[in-house]
Short mmCIF file of C-alpha atoms in Angstrom, two decimals:
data_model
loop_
_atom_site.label_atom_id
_atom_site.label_comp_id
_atom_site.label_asym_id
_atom_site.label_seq_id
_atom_site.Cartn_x
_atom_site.Cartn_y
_atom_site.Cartn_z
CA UNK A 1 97.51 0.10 117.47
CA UNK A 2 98.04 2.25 113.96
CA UNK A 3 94.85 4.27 115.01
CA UNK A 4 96.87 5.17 118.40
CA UNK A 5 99.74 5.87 115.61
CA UNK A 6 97.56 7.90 113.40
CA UNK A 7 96.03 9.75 115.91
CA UNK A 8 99.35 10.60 117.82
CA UNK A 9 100.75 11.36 114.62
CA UNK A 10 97.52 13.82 113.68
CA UNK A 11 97.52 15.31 116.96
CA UNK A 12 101.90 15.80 117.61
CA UNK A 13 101.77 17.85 113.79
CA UNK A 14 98.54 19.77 113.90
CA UNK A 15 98.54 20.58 118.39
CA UNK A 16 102.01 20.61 118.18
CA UNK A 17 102.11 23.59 115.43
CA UNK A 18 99.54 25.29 116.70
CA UNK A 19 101.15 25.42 119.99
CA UNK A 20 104.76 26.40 118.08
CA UNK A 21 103.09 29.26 116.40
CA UNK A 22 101.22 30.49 119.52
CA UNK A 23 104.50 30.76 121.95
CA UNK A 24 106.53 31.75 118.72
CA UNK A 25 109.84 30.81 118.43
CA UNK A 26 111.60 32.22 121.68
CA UNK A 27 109.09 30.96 124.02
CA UNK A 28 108.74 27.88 121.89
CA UNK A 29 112.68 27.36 121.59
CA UNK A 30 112.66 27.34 125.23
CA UNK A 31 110.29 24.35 125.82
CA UNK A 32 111.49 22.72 123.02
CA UNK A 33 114.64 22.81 124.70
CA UNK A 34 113.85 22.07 128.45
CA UNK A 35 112.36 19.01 126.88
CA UNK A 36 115.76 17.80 125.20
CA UNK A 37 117.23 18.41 128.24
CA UNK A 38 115.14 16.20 129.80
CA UNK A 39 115.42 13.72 126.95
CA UNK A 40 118.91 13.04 126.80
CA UNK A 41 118.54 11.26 130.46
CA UNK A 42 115.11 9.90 129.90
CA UNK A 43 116.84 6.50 128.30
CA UNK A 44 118.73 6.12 131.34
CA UNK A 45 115.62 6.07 133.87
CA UNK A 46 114.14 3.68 131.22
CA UNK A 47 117.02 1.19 132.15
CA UNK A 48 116.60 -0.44 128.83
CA UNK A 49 113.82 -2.77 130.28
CA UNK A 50 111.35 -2.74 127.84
CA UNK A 51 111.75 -5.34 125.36
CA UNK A 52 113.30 -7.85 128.27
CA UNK A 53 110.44 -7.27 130.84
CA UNK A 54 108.39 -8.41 127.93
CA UNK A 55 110.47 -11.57 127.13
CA UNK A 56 110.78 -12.63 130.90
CA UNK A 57 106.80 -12.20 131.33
CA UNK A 58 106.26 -14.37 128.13
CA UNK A 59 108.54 -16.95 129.17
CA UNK A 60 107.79 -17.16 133.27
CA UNK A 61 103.89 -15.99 133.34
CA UNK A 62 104.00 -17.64 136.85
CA UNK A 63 106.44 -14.85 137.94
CA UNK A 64 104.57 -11.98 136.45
CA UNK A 65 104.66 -10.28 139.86
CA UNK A 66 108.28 -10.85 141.33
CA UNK A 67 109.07 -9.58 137.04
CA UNK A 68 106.84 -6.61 137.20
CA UNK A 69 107.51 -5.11 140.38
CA UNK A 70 111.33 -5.89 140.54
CA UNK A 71 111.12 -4.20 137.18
CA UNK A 72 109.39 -1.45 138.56
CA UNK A 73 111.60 -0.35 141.71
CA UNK A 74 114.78 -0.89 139.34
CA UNK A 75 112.86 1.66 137.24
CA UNK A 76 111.81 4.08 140.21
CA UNK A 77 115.29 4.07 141.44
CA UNK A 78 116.71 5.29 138.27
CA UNK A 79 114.40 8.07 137.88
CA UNK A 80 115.63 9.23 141.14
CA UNK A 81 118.94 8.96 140.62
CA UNK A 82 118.69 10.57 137.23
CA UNK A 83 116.63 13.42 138.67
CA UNK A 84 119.64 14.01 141.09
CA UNK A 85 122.07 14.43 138.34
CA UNK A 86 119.96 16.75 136.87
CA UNK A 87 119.72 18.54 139.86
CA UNK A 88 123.62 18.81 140.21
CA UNK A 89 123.62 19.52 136.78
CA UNK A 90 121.43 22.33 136.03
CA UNK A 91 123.10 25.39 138.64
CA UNK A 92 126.62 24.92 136.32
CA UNK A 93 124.75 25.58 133.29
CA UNK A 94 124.51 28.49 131.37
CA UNK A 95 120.53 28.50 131.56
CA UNK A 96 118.55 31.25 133.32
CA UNK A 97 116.50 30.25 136.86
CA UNK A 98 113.29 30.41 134.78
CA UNK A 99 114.32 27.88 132.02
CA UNK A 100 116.07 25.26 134.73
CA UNK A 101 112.87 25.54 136.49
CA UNK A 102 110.43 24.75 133.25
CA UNK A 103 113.25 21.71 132.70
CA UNK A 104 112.70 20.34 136.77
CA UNK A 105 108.94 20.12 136.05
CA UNK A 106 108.85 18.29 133.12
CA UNK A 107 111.94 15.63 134.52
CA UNK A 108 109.09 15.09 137.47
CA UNK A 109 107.69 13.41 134.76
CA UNK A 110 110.37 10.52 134.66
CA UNK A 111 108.78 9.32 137.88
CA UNK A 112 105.41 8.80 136.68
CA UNK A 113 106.96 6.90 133.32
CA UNK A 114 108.12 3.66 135.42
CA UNK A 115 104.33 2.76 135.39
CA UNK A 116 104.77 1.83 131.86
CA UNK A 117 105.55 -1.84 133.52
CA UNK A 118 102.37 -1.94 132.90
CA UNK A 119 102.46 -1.68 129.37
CA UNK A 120 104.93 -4.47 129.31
CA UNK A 121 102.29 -6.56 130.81
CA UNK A 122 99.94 -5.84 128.26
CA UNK A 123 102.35 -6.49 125.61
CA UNK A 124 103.29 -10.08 126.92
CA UNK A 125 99.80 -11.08 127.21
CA UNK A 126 98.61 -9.41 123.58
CA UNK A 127 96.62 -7.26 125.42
CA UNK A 128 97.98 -4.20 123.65
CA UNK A 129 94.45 -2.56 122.96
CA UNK A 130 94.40 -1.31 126.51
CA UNK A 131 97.21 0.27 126.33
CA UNK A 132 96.13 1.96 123.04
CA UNK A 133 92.99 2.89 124.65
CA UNK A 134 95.05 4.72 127.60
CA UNK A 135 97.67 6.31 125.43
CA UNK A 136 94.64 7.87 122.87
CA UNK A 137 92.23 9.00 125.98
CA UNK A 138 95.31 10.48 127.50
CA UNK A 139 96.37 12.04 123.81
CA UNK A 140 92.74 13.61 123.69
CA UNK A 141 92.69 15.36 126.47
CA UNK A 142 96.51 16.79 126.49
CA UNK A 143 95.75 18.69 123.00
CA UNK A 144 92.27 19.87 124.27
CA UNK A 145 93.90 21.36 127.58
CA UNK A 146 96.51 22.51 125.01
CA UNK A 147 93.94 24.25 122.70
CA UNK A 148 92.46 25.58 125.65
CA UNK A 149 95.60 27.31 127.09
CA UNK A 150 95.73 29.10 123.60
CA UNK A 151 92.71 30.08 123.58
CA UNK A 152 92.71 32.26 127.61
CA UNK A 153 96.33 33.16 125.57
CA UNK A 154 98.08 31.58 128.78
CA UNK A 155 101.90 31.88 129.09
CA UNK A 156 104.57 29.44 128.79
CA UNK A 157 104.29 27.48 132.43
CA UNK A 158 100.67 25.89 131.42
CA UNK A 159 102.61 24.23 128.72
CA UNK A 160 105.29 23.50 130.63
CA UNK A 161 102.63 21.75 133.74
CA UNK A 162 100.99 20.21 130.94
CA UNK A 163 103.45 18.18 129.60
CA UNK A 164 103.94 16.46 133.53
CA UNK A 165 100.31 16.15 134.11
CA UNK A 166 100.47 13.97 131.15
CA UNK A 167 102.41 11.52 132.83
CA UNK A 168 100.74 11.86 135.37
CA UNK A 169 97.29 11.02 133.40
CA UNK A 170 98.96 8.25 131.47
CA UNK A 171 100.16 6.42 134.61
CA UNK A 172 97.03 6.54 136.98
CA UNK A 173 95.57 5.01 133.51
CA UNK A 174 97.62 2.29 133.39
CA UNK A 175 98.09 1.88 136.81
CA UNK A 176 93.89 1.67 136.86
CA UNK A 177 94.23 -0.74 134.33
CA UNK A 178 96.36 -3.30 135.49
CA UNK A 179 94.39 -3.57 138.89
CA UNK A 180 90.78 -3.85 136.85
CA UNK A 181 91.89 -6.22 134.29
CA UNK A 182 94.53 -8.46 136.16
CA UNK A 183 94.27 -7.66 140.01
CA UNK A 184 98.52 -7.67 139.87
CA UNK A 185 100.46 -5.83 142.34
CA UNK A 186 103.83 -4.30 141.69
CA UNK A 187 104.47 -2.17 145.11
CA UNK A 188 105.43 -5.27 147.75
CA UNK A 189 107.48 -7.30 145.27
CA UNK A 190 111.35 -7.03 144.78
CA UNK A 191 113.84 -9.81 143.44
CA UNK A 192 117.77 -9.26 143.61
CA UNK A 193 118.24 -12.13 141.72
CA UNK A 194 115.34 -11.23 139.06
CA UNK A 195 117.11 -7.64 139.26
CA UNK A 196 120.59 -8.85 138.24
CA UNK A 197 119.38 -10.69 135.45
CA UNK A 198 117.21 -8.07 134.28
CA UNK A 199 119.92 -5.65 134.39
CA UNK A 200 122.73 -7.80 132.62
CA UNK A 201 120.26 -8.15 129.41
CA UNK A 202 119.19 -4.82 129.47
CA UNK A 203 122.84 -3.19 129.65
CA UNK A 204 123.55 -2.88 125.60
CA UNK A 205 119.74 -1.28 125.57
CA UNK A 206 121.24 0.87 128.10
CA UNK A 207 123.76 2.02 126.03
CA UNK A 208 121.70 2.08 122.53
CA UNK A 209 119.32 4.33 124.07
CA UNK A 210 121.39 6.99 125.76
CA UNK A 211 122.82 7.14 122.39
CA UNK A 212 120.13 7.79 120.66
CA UNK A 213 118.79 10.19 123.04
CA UNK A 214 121.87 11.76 121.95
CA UNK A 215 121.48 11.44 118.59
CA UNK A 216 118.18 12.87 118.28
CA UNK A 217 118.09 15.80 120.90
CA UNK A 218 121.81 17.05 121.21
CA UNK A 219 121.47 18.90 118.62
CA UNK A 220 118.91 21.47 119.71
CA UNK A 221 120.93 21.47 123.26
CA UNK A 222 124.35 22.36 121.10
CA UNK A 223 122.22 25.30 119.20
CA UNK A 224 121.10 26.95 122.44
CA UNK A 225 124.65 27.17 123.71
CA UNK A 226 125.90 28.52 120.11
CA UNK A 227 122.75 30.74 118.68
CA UNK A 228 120.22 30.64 121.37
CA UNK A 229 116.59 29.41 122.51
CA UNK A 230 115.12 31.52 119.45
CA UNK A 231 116.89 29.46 116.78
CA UNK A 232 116.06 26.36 119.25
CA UNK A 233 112.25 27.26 118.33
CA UNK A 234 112.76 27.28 114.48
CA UNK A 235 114.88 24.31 114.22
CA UNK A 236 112.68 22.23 116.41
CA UNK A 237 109.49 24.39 114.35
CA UNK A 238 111.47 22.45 111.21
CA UNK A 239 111.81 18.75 112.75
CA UNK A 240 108.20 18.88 113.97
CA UNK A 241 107.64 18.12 109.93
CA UNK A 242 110.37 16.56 108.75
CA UNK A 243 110.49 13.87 111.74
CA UNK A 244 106.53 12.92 111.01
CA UNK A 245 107.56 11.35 108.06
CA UNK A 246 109.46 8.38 110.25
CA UNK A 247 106.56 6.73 111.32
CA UNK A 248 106.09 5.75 107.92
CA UNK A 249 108.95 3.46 107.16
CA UNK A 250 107.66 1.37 110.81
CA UNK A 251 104.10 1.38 109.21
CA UNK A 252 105.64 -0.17 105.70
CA UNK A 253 108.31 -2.46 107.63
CA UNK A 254 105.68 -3.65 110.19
CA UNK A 255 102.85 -4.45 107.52
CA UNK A 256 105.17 -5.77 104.86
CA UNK A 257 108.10 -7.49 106.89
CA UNK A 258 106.76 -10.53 108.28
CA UNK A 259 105.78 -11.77 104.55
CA UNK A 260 109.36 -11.18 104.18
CA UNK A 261 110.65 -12.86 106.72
CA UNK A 262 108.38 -16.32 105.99
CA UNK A 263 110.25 -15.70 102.40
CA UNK A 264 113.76 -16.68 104.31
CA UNK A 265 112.52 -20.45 104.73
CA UNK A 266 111.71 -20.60 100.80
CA UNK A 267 115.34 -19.77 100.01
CA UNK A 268 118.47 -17.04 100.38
CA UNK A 269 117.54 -16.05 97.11
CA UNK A 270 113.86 -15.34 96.91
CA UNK A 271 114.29 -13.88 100.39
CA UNK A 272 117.61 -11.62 99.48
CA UNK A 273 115.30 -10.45 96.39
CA UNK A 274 112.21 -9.26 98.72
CA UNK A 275 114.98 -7.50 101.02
CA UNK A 276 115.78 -5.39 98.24
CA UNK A 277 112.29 -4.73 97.34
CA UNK A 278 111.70 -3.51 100.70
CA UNK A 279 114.82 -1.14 100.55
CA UNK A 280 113.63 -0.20 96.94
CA UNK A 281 110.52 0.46 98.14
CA UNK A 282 111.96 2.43 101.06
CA UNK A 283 114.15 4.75 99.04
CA UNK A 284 110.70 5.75 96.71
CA UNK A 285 108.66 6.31 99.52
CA UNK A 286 111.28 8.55 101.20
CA UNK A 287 112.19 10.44 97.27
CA UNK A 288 108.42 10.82 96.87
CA UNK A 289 107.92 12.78 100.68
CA UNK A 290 111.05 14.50 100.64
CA UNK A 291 111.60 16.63 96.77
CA UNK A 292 107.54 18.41 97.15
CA UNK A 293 108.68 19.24 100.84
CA UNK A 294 112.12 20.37 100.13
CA UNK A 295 110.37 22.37 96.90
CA UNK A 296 108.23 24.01 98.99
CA UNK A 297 109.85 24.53 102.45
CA UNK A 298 109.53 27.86 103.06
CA UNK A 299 105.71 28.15 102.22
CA UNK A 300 105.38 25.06 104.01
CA UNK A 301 106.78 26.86 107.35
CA UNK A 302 104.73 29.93 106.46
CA UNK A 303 101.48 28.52 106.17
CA UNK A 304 101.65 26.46 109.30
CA UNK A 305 104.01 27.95 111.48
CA UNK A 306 103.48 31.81 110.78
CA UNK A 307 105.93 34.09 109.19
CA UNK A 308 108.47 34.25 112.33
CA UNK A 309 109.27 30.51 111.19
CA UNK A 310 109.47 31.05 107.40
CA UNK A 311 113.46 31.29 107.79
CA UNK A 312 113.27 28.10 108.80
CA UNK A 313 112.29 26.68 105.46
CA UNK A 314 115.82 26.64 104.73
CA UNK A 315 116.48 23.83 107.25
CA UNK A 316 113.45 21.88 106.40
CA UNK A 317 114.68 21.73 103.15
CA UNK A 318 117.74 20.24 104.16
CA UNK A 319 116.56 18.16 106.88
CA UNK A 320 113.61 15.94 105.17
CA UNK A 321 116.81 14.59 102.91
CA UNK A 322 117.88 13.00 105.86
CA UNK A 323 114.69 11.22 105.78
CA UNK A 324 115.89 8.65 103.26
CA UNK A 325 118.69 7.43 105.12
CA UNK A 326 116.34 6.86 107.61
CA UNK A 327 114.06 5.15 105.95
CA UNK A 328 116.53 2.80 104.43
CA UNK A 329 118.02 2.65 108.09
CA UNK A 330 114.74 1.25 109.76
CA UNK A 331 114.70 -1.64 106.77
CA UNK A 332 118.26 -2.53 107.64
CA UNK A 333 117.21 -2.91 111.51
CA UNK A 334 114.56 -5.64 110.29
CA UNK A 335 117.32 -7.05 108.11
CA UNK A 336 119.70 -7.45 111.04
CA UNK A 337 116.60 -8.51 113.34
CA UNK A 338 116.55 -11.89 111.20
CA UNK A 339 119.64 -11.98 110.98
CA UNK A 340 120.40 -12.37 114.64
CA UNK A 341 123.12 -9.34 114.53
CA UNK A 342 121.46 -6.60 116.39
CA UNK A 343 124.69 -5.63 117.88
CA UNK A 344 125.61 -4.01 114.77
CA UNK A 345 122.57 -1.73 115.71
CA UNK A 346 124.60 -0.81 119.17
CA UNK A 347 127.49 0.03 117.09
CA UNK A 348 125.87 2.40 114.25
CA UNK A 349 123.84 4.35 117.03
CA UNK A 350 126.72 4.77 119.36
CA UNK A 351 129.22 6.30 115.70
CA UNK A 352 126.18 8.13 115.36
CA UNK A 353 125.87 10.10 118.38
CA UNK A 354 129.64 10.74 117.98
CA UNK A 355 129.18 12.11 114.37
CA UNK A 356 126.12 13.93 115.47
CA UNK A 357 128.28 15.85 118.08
CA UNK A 358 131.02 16.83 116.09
CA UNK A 359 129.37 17.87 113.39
CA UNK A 360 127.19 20.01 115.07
CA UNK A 361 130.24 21.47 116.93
CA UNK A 362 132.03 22.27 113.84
CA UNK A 363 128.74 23.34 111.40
CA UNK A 364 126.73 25.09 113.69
CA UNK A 365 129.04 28.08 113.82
CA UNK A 366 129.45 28.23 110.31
CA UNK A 367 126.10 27.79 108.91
CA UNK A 368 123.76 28.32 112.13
CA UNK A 369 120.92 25.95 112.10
CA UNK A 370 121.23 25.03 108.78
CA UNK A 371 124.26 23.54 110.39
CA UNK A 372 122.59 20.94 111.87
CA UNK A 373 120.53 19.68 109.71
CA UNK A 374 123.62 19.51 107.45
CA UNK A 375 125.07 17.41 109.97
CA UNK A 376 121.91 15.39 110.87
CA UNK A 377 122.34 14.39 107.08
CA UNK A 378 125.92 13.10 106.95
CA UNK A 379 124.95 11.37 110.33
CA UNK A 380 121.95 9.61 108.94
CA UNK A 381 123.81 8.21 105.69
CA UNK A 382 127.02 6.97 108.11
CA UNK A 383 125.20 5.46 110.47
CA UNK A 384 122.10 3.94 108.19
CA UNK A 385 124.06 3.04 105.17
CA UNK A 386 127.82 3.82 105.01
CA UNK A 387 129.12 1.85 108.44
CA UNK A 388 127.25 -1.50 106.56
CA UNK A 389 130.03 -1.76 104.39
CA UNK A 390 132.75 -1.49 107.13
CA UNK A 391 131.51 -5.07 109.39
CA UNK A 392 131.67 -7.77 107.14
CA UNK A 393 128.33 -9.32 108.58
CA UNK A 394 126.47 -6.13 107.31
CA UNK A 395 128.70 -5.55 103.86
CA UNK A 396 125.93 -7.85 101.90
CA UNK A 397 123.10 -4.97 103.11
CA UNK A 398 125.55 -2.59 102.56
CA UNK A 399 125.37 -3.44 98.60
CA UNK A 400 121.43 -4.26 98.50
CA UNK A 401 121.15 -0.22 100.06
CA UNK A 402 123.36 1.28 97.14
CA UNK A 403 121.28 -1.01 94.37
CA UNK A 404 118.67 0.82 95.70
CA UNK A 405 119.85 3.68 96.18
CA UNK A 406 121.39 3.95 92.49
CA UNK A 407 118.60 1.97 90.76
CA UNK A 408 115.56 2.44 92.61
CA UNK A 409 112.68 0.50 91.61
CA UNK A 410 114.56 -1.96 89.37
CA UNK A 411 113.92 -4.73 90.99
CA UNK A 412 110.14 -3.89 91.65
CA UNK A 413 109.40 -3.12 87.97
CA UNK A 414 111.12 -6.44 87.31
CA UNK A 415 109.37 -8.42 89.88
CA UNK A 416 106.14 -6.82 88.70
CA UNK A 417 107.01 -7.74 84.79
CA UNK A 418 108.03 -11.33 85.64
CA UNK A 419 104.58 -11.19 87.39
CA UNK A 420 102.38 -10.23 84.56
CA UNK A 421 104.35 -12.93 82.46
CA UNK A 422 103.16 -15.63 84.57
CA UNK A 423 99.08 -14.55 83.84
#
């Protein structure tokens, strides 16, 4: 599974800036933004399903079926229906024909997602190698087509094909899969009953996912309808660095946290002291990524990117700050995981996307892209840290996040000393 990570994460920086600096950043502003377009309504043709499709095939094996292919129409229905809102969406917007075109193609691809079922399957049965071995295969090939297309200097539609095709790859995979490994069918099963009670846990996901669809793409949706696709393609040139840094806060939290959590039955306050070490540790990780890349921005965006993108330093420089918040904000989602208050999670991402929006609206035209990151800052430390202190249930992480925040590494250099004293 953190080779699939690694090599995603390898493969999304190194293709994915290749690619940027080949279209450059008008032709790359455009697919960067037919693909928030697309993204904003992804979480809706999702359904929310994931996690309880998992839960339901772990606790009713013996109704893996009914579960998977109810699960599967529900899905399939939703990508239709979003694909028909797009549809009445797109001729009232203020896109060209070529660009709403470029954004149907790649929303074809919401179809071919609801074979991820399968992956649900595999993840219920700790069978997740399989998937792994789909998602890399599929990986591998999308950046050699990719490399390809750069190198006959295609235009922007090969991309734009590309990006459905994999979809298309990844689901024949897993749809190949299932059949070898577990001879299950999904297409002639259908529960209304399994269907209502699928939907009625999966409604907050609902919810927590269009928001933070919103949270993460509206912003390079807003800065097309203010600036334009150009300054689409040097923010998103920006994120493509500053956003690789997230994976590793769920590398640390998934490594470190279950230790943690075994910590809880020892005591609240052996366990409330490894919680802080684990925000400490958080808020050092995050200092240490984000002063050399904010130092050296602009030659970072140079060097990789080309010259065209070198104004973007500006916003990288801004942007990787928000990287802390996040950072502490992933630690606080384990903390409320054991906790058993994951609504608060609901809550932050839906003030979020709210934030997000109005800051952009009001930034944007004042500082262009710069703008955004500005207010992809203030959004990150609201949501991760500041709306702790406002629920009661969350006030006690709300304090452990500014001890780290103010003192960071105090409590690890005093762990480490009382350590020593014991040898």
């Amino acid at each position: 599974m953190f080779f699939e990570q690694f090599f995603r994460l390898l493969a999304g920086v190194f293709v994915g800036i290749y690619v940027a600096r080949y279209l450059g950043p008008m032709q790359f502003g455009i697919f960067s933004y037919a693909g928030a377009f697309v993204a904003l309504f992804a979480a809706l043709s999702k359904l929310g399903l994931d996690g309880v499709v998992v839960r339901e095939l772990i606790n009713q094996p013996e109704c893996k079926n009914k579960i998977l292919g109810t699960a599967f129409w529900l899905k399939v229905t939703a990508s239709l229906v979003v694909l028909g809102v797009i549809a009445t969406i797109l001729p009232w917007s203020s896109n060209d024909k070529q660009t709403n075109i470029y954004i149907y193609i790649i929303a074809m691809g919401l179809l071919f997602q609801t074979f991820e079922i399968a992956d649900f399957y595999f993840q219920s049965t700790t069978q997740i190698k399989y998937v792994s071995m789909c998602r890399t295969v599929q990986l591998a090939i999308s950046s050699a087509v990719k490399l390809y297309l750069i190198y006959i200097e295609a235009d922007l539609m090969p991309f734009v094909i590309v990006t459905l095709i994999d979809q298309i790859m990844l689901a024949l995979a897993f749809i190949l899969m299932l059949y070898a490994k577990n001879s299950i069918s999904i297409f002639s099963y259908f529960s209304k009953s399994i269907a209502a009670s699928l939907l009625k846990d999966s409604w907050p996901l609902i919810v927590s996912s269009l928001a933070i669809s919103l949270y993460m793409r509206i912003d390079q949706i807003i800065i097309k309808e203010l600036l334009g696709v150009a300054d689409v393609g040097l923010y998103s040139a920006a994120l493509r660095i500053s956003e690789t840094t997230y994976l590793v806060p769920v590398i640390i939290c998934t490594s470190i946290f279950p230790a943690i959590i075994a910590t809880k039955k020892l005591g609240d306050e052996i366990y409330s002291k490894r919680i802080l070490i684990l925000f400490e540790s958080m808020m050092l990780a995050s200092i240490l990524i984000a002063i050399p890349i904010s130092i050296f921005s602009d030659l970072i965006m140079k060097s990789l990117f080309g010259e065209k993108y070198m104004i973007a330093g500006s916003v990288l420089a801004i942007h990787v700050w928000s990287g802390v918040f996040v950072f502490m904000g992933v630690a606080a989602g384990k903390w409320m995981l054991v906790e058993n208050i994951t609504k608060q999670t609901m809550y932050r991402t839906l003030a979020g996307a709210i934030i997000n929006i109005l800051l952009n609206l009001i930034l944007i035209p004042i500082y262009g892209i710069k703008g955004s990151a500005l207010a992809t800052l203030i959004t990150c430390f609201t949501t991760s840290i500041l709306m702790n202190y406002i629920s009661v249930k969350t006030r006690k992480c709300f304090w452990m996040q500014m001890s780290a925040l103010i003192f960071p590494g105090r409590c690890i250099i005093s762990s480490f000393k009382k350590s020593n004293q014991k040898i």
